[in-house]
XYZ file of C-alpha atoms in Angstrom:
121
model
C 78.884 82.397 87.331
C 80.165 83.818 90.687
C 79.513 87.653 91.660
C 81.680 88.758 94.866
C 81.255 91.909 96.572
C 83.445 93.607 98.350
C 83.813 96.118 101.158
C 85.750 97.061 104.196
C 88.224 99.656 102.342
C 89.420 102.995 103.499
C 91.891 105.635 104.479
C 93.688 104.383 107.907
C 96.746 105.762 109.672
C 99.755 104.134 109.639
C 99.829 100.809 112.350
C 96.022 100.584 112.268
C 93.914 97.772 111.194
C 90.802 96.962 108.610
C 89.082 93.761 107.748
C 87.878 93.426 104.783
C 85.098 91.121 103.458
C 84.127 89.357 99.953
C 80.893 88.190 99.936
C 80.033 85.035 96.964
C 76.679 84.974 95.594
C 75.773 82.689 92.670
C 76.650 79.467 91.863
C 78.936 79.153 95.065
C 78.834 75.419 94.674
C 81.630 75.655 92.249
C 84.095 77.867 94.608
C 87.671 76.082 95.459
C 90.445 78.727 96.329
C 89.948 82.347 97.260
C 92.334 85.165 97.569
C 92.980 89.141 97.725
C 95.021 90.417 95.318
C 96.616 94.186 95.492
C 97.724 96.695 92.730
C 99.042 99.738 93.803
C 99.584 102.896 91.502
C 102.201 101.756 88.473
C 102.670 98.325 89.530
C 101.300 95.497 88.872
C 98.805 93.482 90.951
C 100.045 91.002 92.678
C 98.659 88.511 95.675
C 98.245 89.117 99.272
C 96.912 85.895 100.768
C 95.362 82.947 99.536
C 93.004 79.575 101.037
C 92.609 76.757 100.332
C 89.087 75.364 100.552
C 90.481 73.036 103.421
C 91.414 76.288 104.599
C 95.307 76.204 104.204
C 96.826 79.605 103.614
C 99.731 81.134 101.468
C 100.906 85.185 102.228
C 103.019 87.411 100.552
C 106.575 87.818 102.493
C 105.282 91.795 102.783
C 102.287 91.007 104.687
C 103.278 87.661 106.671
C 102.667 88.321 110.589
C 100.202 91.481 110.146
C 97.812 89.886 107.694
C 95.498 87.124 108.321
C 92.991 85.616 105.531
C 90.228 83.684 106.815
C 86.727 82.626 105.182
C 83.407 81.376 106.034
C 82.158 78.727 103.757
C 78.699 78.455 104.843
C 78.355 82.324 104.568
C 80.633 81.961 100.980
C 82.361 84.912 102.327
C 86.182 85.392 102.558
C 88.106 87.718 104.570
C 91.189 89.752 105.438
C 92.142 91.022 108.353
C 95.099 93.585 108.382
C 97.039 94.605 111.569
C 99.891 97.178 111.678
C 99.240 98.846 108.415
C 101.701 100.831 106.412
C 101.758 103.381 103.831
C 102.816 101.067 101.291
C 100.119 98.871 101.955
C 97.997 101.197 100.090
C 96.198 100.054 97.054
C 92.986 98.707 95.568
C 92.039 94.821 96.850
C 90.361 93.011 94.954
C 89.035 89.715 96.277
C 89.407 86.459 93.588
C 88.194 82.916 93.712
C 88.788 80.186 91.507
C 86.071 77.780 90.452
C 85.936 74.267 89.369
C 83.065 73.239 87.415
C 82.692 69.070 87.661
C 80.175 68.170 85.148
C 82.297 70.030 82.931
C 85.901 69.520 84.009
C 86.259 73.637 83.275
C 87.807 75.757 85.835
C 87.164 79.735 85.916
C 88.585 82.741 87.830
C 86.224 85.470 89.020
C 87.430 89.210 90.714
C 85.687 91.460 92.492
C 85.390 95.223 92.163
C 88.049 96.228 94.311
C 88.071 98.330 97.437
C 90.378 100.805 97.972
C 92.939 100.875 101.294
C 94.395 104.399 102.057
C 97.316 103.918 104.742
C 98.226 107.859 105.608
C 101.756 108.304 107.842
């Protein structure tokens, strides 16, 4: 099992920035992909940013050129750093990370507990 803790979130003006941080604790060993996922208010949660564990990234169109994922594999801790806000970035962010186990050929999804970003205008 994987527990990730999150934190970073809260209530920004319009064009200003927040990084946000997921921190893996557990069996860590087993971590391949990690990404932040957002759901805002009546919709549905969708993805934000993804890497790779070779560290190749994937955005959503929204977010391409303000966002930037990152992580730190020797801390196990992921991150997103958000530039240039706007109101309808606001939502809760929850950090994810997929897990491959080898000895059993069994792959697993874990989610954090979500943070929530506020972007006032």
């Amino acid at each position: 099992q994987v527990q990730l803790v999150e934190s970073g979130g809260d209530l920004v003006q319009a064009g200003g920035s927040l990084r946000l941080s997921c921190a893996a604790s557990g069996d860590t060993i087993c971590i391949s992909a990690m990404g932040y996922y957002r759901q805002a208010p009546g919709k549905e949660r969708e993805l934000v940013a993804a890497i790779t564990e070779a560290g190749n990234t994937n955005y959503a169109d929204s977010v391409k050129g303000r966002f930037t994922i990152s992580r730190d594999n020797a801390k196990n801790t992921l991150y997103l750093q958000m530039n240039s806000l706007k109101p309808e970035d606001t939502a809760v962010y929850y950090c994810n990370v997929d897990c491959y186990y080898r000895d059993y050929d069994e792959t697993a999804s874990y989610w954090g507990q979500g943070t929530q970003v506020t972007v006032s205008s």
